[in-house]
mmCIF file of C-alpha atoms in Angstrom:
data_model
loop_
_atom_site.group_PDB
_atom_site.id
_atom_site.type_symbol
_atom_site.label_atom_id
_atom_site.label_comp_id
_atom_site.label_asym_id
_atom_site.label_seq_id
_atom_site.Cartn_x
_atom_site.Cartn_y
_atom_site.Cartn_z
ATOM 1 C CA UNK A 1 -26.583 19.421 17.817
ATOM 2 C CA UNK A 2 -29.494 17.298 16.591
ATOM 3 C CA UNK A 3 -29.759 13.846 18.096
ATOM 4 C CA UNK A 4 -28.799 11.211 15.556
ATOM 5 C CA UNK A 5 -30.522 7.887 15.022
ATOM 6 C CA UNK A 6 -28.281 4.892 15.539
ATOM 7 C CA UNK A 7 -28.872 2.168 12.957
ATOM 8 C CA UNK A 8 -26.290 -0.402 14.025
ATOM 9 C CA UNK A 9 -23.356 -0.779 16.414
ATOM 10 C CA UNK A 10 -20.609 -3.321 15.877
ATOM 11 C CA UNK A 11 -17.335 -4.057 17.616
ATOM 12 C CA UNK A 12 -15.394 -1.258 15.910
ATOM 13 C CA UNK A 13 -17.958 1.051 14.263
ATOM 14 C CA UNK A 14 -21.374 2.658 14.652
ATOM 15 C CA UNK A 15 -23.753 3.444 11.790
ATOM 16 C CA UNK A 16 -26.098 6.426 12.048
ATOM 17 C CA UNK A 17 -28.774 7.598 9.654
ATOM 18 C CA UNK A 18 -27.188 9.849 7.044
ATOM 19 C CA UNK A 19 -28.148 13.390 6.025
ATOM 20 C CA UNK A 20 -29.702 12.185 2.746
ATOM 21 C CA UNK A 21 -31.833 9.153 1.866
ATOM 22 C CA UNK A 22 -29.726 6.111 1.087
ATOM 23 C CA UNK A 23 -26.767 7.222 3.209
ATOM 24 C CA UNK A 24 -25.239 6.387 6.579
ATOM 25 C CA UNK A 25 -22.678 8.104 8.753
ATOM 26 C CA UNK A 26 -20.065 5.510 9.696
ATOM 27 C CA UNK A 27 -18.312 6.294 12.991
ATOM 28 C CA UNK A 28 -15.001 4.599 13.883
ATOM 29 C CA UNK A 29 -14.606 3.683 17.551
ATOM 30 C CA UNK A 30 -11.383 3.278 19.536
ATOM 31 C CA UNK A 31 -12.420 -0.199 20.671
ATOM 32 C CA UNK A 32 -10.062 -3.066 19.873
ATOM 33 C CA UNK A 33 -11.342 -6.633 19.987
ATOM 34 C CA UNK A 34 -9.968 -10.066 19.165
ATOM 35 C CA UNK A 35 -11.105 -13.679 19.327
ATOM 36 C CA UNK A 36 -14.744 -12.699 18.686
ATOM 37 C CA UNK A 37 -14.570 -9.969 21.343
ATOM 38 C CA UNK A 38 -13.268 -12.298 24.081
ATOM 39 C CA UNK A 39 -10.300 -9.918 24.314
ATOM 40 C CA UNK A 40 -11.061 -6.218 24.241
ATOM 41 C CA UNK A 41 -9.546 -2.847 25.074
ATOM 42 C CA UNK A 42 -9.846 0.822 24.120
ATOM 43 C CA UNK A 43 -6.895 2.206 22.133
ATOM 44 C CA UNK A 44 -6.851 6.006 22.075
ATOM 45 C CA UNK A 45 -6.815 7.315 18.511
ATOM 46 C CA UNK A 46 -7.391 3.975 16.798
ATOM 47 C CA UNK A 47 -10.709 5.096 15.294
ATOM 48 C CA UNK A 48 -9.119 8.246 13.864
ATOM 49 C CA UNK A 49 -6.331 6.238 12.220
ATOM 50 C CA UNK A 50 -8.697 3.635 10.776
ATOM 51 C CA UNK A 51 -11.020 6.326 9.435
ATOM 52 C CA UNK A 52 -8.179 7.979 7.513
ATOM 53 C CA UNK A 53 -6.651 4.702 6.325
ATOM 54 C CA UNK A 54 -9.975 3.269 5.180
ATOM 55 C CA UNK A 55 -10.699 6.516 3.333
ATOM 56 C CA UNK A 56 -7.327 6.249 1.602
ATOM 57 C CA UNK A 57 -7.954 2.710 0.388
ATOM 58 C CA UNK A 58 -11.590 3.269 -0.593
ATOM 59 C CA UNK A 59 -10.726 6.393 -2.579
ATOM 60 C CA UNK A 60 -7.990 4.445 -4.336
ATOM 61 C CA UNK A 61 -10.353 1.611 -5.224
ATOM 62 C CA UNK A 62 -12.985 4.027 -6.530
ATOM 63 C CA UNK A 63 -10.282 5.694 -8.627
ATOM 64 C CA UNK A 64 -9.350 2.443 -10.405
ATOM 65 C CA UNK A 65 -12.983 1.476 -10.977
ATOM 66 C CA UNK A 66 -13.598 -0.888 -8.062
ATOM 67 C CA UNK A 67 -16.961 0.272 -6.637
ATOM 68 C CA UNK A 68 -17.248 0.916 -2.887
ATOM 69 C CA UNK A 69 -19.844 2.328 -0.509
ATOM 70 C CA UNK A 70 -17.558 5.267 0.382
ATOM 71 C CA UNK A 71 -18.722 8.790 -0.510
ATOM 72 C CA UNK A 72 -16.503 11.104 1.539
ATOM 73 C CA UNK A 73 -14.894 11.613 4.926
ATOM 74 C CA UNK A 74 -16.961 13.899 7.176
ATOM 75 C CA UNK A 75 -14.515 14.501 10.012
ATOM 76 C CA UNK A 76 -11.709 12.790 11.928
ATOM 77 C CA UNK A 77 -13.867 9.837 12.963
ATOM 78 C CA UNK A 78 -16.742 9.702 10.485
ATOM 79 C CA UNK A 79 -17.443 8.900 6.853
ATOM 80 C CA UNK A 80 -20.495 9.351 4.664
ATOM 81 C CA UNK A 81 -21.273 6.034 2.983
ATOM 82 C CA UNK A 82 -24.016 4.539 0.848
ATOM 83 C CA UNK A 83 -26.603 2.236 2.358
ATOM 84 C CA UNK A 84 -25.985 -1.269 1.060
ATOM 85 C CA UNK A 85 -27.669 -4.628 1.518
ATOM 86 C CA UNK A 86 -24.813 -6.543 3.125
ATOM 87 C CA UNK A 87 -24.087 -10.107 2.066
ATOM 88 C CA UNK A 88 -23.560 -12.063 5.324
ATOM 89 C CA UNK A 89 -20.080 -13.218 4.372
ATOM 90 C CA UNK A 90 -16.511 -12.185 5.033
ATOM 91 C CA UNK A 91 -14.285 -12.582 1.980
ATOM 92 C CA UNK A 92 -10.693 -13.351 2.967
ATOM 93 C CA UNK A 93 -7.790 -13.236 0.520
ATOM 94 C CA UNK A 94 -4.540 -14.895 1.610
ATOM 95 C CA UNK A 95 -1.148 -14.330 -0.023
ATOM 96 C CA UNK A 96 1.052 -15.655 2.779
ATOM 97 C CA UNK A 97 0.141 -18.333 5.334
ATOM 98 C CA UNK A 98 -0.758 -16.859 8.731
ATOM 99 C CA UNK A 99 -3.437 -17.147 11.390
ATOM 100 C CA UNK A 100 -6.174 -19.728 10.981
ATOM 101 C CA UNK A 101 -4.965 -21.247 7.692
ATOM 102 C CA UNK A 102 -1.639 -22.113 9.317
ATOM 103 C CA UNK A 103 -3.449 -23.808 12.192
ATOM 104 C CA UNK A 104 -5.992 -25.609 9.997
ATOM 105 C CA UNK A 105 -3.568 -26.940 7.415
ATOM 106 C CA UNK A 106 -0.319 -27.117 9.364
ATOM 107 C CA UNK A 107 1.441 -24.616 7.107
ATOM 108 C CA UNK A 108 4.265 -22.697 8.716
ATOM 109 C CA UNK A 109 3.370 -19.065 9.253
ATOM 110 C CA UNK A 110 5.141 -16.874 6.716
ATOM 111 C CA UNK A 111 5.027 -19.428 3.898
ATOM 112 C CA UNK A 112 4.359 -17.772 0.532
ATOM 113 C CA UNK A 113 1.268 -19.372 -0.949
ATOM 114 C CA UNK A 114 1.536 -20.597 -4.570
ATOM 115 C CA UNK A 115 -1.351 -18.322 -5.524
ATOM 116 C CA UNK A 116 -3.781 -16.054 -3.666
ATOM 117 C CA UNK A 117 -6.409 -18.132 -1.870
ATOM 118 C CA UNK A 118 -9.930 -16.733 -1.467
ATOM 119 C CA UNK A 119 -12.058 -18.028 1.412
ATOM 120 C CA UNK A 120 -15.599 -17.269 2.597
ATOM 121 C CA UNK A 121 -16.689 -17.057 6.233
ATOM 122 C CA UNK A 122 -20.285 -16.823 7.426
ATOM 123 C CA UNK A 123 -20.725 -13.683 9.528
ATOM 124 C CA UNK A 124 -22.088 -14.837 12.872
ATOM 125 C CA UNK A 125 -20.191 -13.970 16.053
ATOM 126 C CA UNK A 126 -22.087 -16.571 18.078
ATOM 127 C CA UNK A 127 -20.790 -19.275 15.736
ATOM 128 C CA UNK A 128 -17.288 -17.849 15.499
ATOM 129 C CA UNK A 129 -17.652 -16.774 11.831
ATOM 130 C CA UNK A 130 -17.198 -20.308 10.423
ATOM 131 C CA UNK A 131 -15.454 -21.084 7.158
ATOM 132 C CA UNK A 132 -18.015 -22.062 4.497
ATOM 133 C CA UNK A 133 -17.881 -23.435 0.972
ATOM 134 C CA UNK A 134 -19.532 -22.095 -2.158
ATOM 135 C CA UNK A 135 -22.053 -24.954 -1.868
ATOM 136 C CA UNK A 136 -23.075 -23.693 1.578
ATOM 137 C CA UNK A 137 -23.471 -20.170 0.223
ATOM 138 C CA UNK A 138 -25.653 -21.300 -2.679
ATOM 139 C CA UNK A 139 -27.701 -23.782 -0.633
ATOM 140 C CA UNK A 140 -28.632 -21.219 2.025
ATOM 141 C CA UNK A 141 -29.243 -18.417 -0.452
ATOM 142 C CA UNK A 142 -26.637 -16.028 0.886
ATOM 143 C CA UNK A 143 -25.463 -15.281 -2.661
ATOM 144 C CA UNK A 144 -26.064 -16.469 -6.229
ATOM 145 C CA UNK A 145 -23.626 -18.002 -8.714
ATOM 146 C CA UNK A 146 -23.271 -14.584 -10.339
ATOM 147 C CA UNK A 147 -22.720 -12.927 -6.961
ATOM 148 C CA UNK A 148 -19.938 -15.401 -6.194
ATOM 149 C CA UNK A 149 -18.239 -14.746 -9.521
ATOM 150 C CA UNK A 150 -18.480 -11.003 -8.913
ATOM 151 C CA UNK A 151 -17.226 -11.311 -5.329
ATOM 152 C CA UNK A 152 -14.188 -13.316 -6.400
ATOM 153 C CA UNK A 153 -13.488 -10.749 -9.109
ATOM 154 C CA UNK A 154 -13.770 -7.842 -6.665
ATOM 155 C CA UNK A 155 -11.559 -9.597 -4.109
ATOM 156 C CA UNK A 156 -8.870 -10.265 -6.726
ATOM 157 C CA UNK A 157 -8.855 -6.628 -7.853
ATOM 158 C CA UNK A 158 -8.678 -5.380 -4.265
ATOM 159 C CA UNK A 159 -5.763 -7.750 -3.678
ATOM 160 C CA UNK A 160 -3.885 -6.453 -6.717
ATOM 161 C CA UNK A 161 -4.437 -2.858 -5.633
ATOM 162 C CA UNK A 162 -3.539 -3.300 -1.962
ATOM 163 C CA UNK A 163 -0.515 -5.474 -2.745
ATOM 164 C CA UNK A 164 0.877 -2.835 -5.091
ATOM 165 C CA UNK A 165 0.281 0.015 -2.666
ATOM 166 C CA UNK A 166 1.839 -1.865 0.244
ATOM 167 C CA UNK A 167 4.840 -3.061 -1.747
ATOM 168 C CA UNK A 168 5.548 0.564 -2.607
ATOM 169 C CA UNK A 169 5.967 1.440 1.087
ATOM 170 C CA UNK A 170 7.896 -1.649 2.180
ATOM 171 C CA UNK A 171 4.991 -3.647 3.608
ATOM 172 C CA UNK A 172 3.902 -7.208 2.787
ATOM 173 C CA UNK A 173 0.159 -7.744 2.386
ATOM 174 C CA UNK A 174 -0.175 -11.113 4.100
ATOM 175 C CA UNK A 175 -3.964 -11.352 3.955
ATOM 176 C CA UNK A 176 -7.060 -9.211 4.301
ATOM 177 C CA UNK A 177 -10.812 -9.358 4.811
ATOM 178 C CA UNK A 178 -13.453 -7.407 2.943
ATOM 179 C CA UNK A 179 -17.216 -7.310 3.159
ATOM 180 C CA UNK A 180 -19.423 -6.830 0.134
ATOM 181 C CA UNK A 181 -22.949 -5.514 -0.257
ATOM 182 C CA UNK A 182 -25.580 -4.922 -2.911
ATOM 183 C CA UNK A 183 -26.654 -1.513 -4.192
ATOM 184 C CA UNK A 184 -29.922 -1.457 -6.127
ATOM 185 C CA UNK A 185 -30.337 0.849 -9.100
ATOM 186 C CA UNK A 186 -33.869 0.424 -10.429
ATOM 187 C CA UNK A 187 -34.302 -3.230 -11.373
ATOM 188 C CA UNK A 188 -30.572 -3.830 -11.348
ATOM 189 C CA UNK A 189 -28.092 -4.511 -8.577
ATOM 190 C CA UNK A 190 -24.348 -4.222 -8.348
ATOM 191 C CA UNK A 191 -21.914 -5.396 -5.724
ATOM 192 C CA UNK A 192 -19.656 -2.943 -3.916
ATOM 193 C CA UNK A 193 -16.899 -3.182 -1.333
ATOM 194 C CA UNK A 194 -18.317 -1.976 1.992
ATOM 195 C CA UNK A 195 -17.461 -1.843 5.714
ATOM 196 C CA UNK A 196 -13.784 -0.790 5.978
ATOM 197 C CA UNK A 197 -10.251 -1.580 4.854
ATOM 198 C CA UNK A 198 -7.702 -0.877 7.573
ATOM 199 C CA UNK A 199 -5.052 -2.628 9.688
ATOM 200 C CA UNK A 200 -8.015 -4.047 11.641
ATOM 201 C CA UNK A 201 -8.943 -6.096 8.570
ATOM 202 C CA UNK A 202 -5.496 -6.775 7.047
ATOM 203 C CA UNK A 203 -2.332 -8.568 8.092
ATOM 204 C CA UNK A 204 0.585 -6.269 7.306
ATOM 205 C CA UNK A 205 4.263 -7.157 7.872
ATOM 206 C CA UNK A 206 7.313 -4.976 7.402
ATOM 207 C CA UNK A 207 8.991 -6.338 4.266
ATOM 208 C CA UNK A 208 12.501 -6.307 5.781
ATOM 209 C CA UNK A 209 12.023 -7.132 9.460
ATOM 210 C CA UNK A 210 8.720 -9.018 9.478
ATOM 211 C CA UNK A 211 7.442 -6.679 12.196
ATOM 212 C CA UNK A 212 3.653 -6.910 12.468
ATOM 213 C CA UNK A 213 1.795 -3.676 11.741
ATOM 214 C CA UNK A 214 -1.781 -4.902 12.176
ATOM 215 C CA UNK A 215 -4.238 -6.155 14.790
ATOM 216 C CA UNK A 216 -2.006 -9.155 15.569
ATOM 217 C CA UNK A 217 -0.040 -6.676 17.704
ATOM 218 C CA UNK A 218 -3.108 -6.585 19.961
ATOM 219 C CA UNK A 219 -4.081 -10.246 19.549
ATOM 220 C CA UNK A 220 -0.616 -11.505 20.501
ATOM 221 C CA UNK A 221 0.463 -8.746 22.916
ATOM 222 C CA UNK A 222 3.356 -7.684 20.679
ATOM 223 C CA UNK A 223 3.484 -4.013 21.609
ATOM 224 C CA UNK A 224 1.617 -0.770 21.059
ATOM 225 C CA UNK A 225 -1.219 -1.104 18.550
ATOM 226 C CA UNK A 226 -1.548 2.643 18.001
ATOM 227 C CA UNK A 227 2.148 2.898 17.112
ATOM 228 C CA UNK A 228 1.808 0.059 14.587
ATOM 229 C CA UNK A 229 -1.180 1.670 12.855
ATOM 230 C CA UNK A 230 0.530 5.072 12.944
ATOM 231 C CA UNK A 231 3.535 3.575 11.155
ATOM 232 C CA UNK A 232 1.289 2.306 8.346
ATOM 233 C CA UNK A 233 -0.336 5.742 8.074
ATOM 234 C CA UNK A 234 3.064 7.458 8.099
ATOM 235 C CA UNK A 235 4.410 5.328 5.264
ATOM 236 C CA UNK A 236 1.310 5.961 3.176
ATOM 237 C CA UNK A 237 1.419 9.706 3.863
ATOM 238 C CA UNK A 238 -1.925 9.547 5.655
ATOM 239 C CA UNK A 239 -1.543 11.124 9.061
ATOM 240 C CA UNK A 240 -4.647 12.089 11.099
ATOM 241 C CA UNK A 241 -3.217 15.502 11.962
ATOM 242 C CA UNK A 242 -2.737 16.357 8.295
ATOM 243 C CA UNK A 243 -5.771 18.274 7.054
ATOM 244 C CA UNK A 244 -4.431 18.776 3.551
ATOM 245 C CA UNK A 245 -5.648 16.798 0.556
ATOM 246 C CA UNK A 246 -4.583 13.190 0.746
ATOM 247 C CA UNK A 247 -2.140 11.963 -1.937
ATOM 248 C CA UNK A 248 -3.443 9.551 -4.507
ATOM 249 C CA UNK A 249 -2.461 5.919 -3.873
ATOM 250 C CA UNK A 250 0.639 4.910 -5.811
ATOM 251 C CA UNK A 251 0.281 1.806 -7.946
ATOM 252 C CA UNK A 252 3.238 -0.441 -8.672
ATOM 253 C CA UNK A 253 3.841 -1.526 -12.263
#
């Protein structure tokens, strides 16, 4: 096997040069981290589950016209994706109070928010990925006014899609994080959803019991993380051992 060139390694994924210009191979690791990698472990099979789940969501978004970097799944742990110029921000959409917003604003966890709240965080592990305002983003040139409008629009559409899919399988979409990048086409650019969408980047609660089915299981020592992610995959009909064609995501009216 030819030796591949590593482009980047993060906490949960590795990017390698792709087989064609303008592509990467995105490899999903089994590493689990929390609190900016202060807590870490290796969870057997986690990368396989996240690869299949992220594929499921990215394919669904592409199908409804939300552009993503995803091209196709290569194998159990790898995807072929487009090279994008990443905007150094995490875009967080919150539907129910949990995590940092509960701590910052004193809102009881589990409180339904009056409307989805979109927040921006500057991607810098050394700084703890701080919350930033639109003024910060514009002042430091991380994105333009038009970029911000487009990012909010993309985040809202992703929220509508994920909420519908999760409601259909008895799961509450509490909140989620996406990352967005620029793809250049001649003199024009467009923004696309990049990185991944998986239980690593979403808070997911069972609609009846409130059981957590996301990385909070690891953060808060609530049980077996692999079992939680497997339950999400089972409900969506996306099991790693299933090599048949994945079903299309079901949208709720």
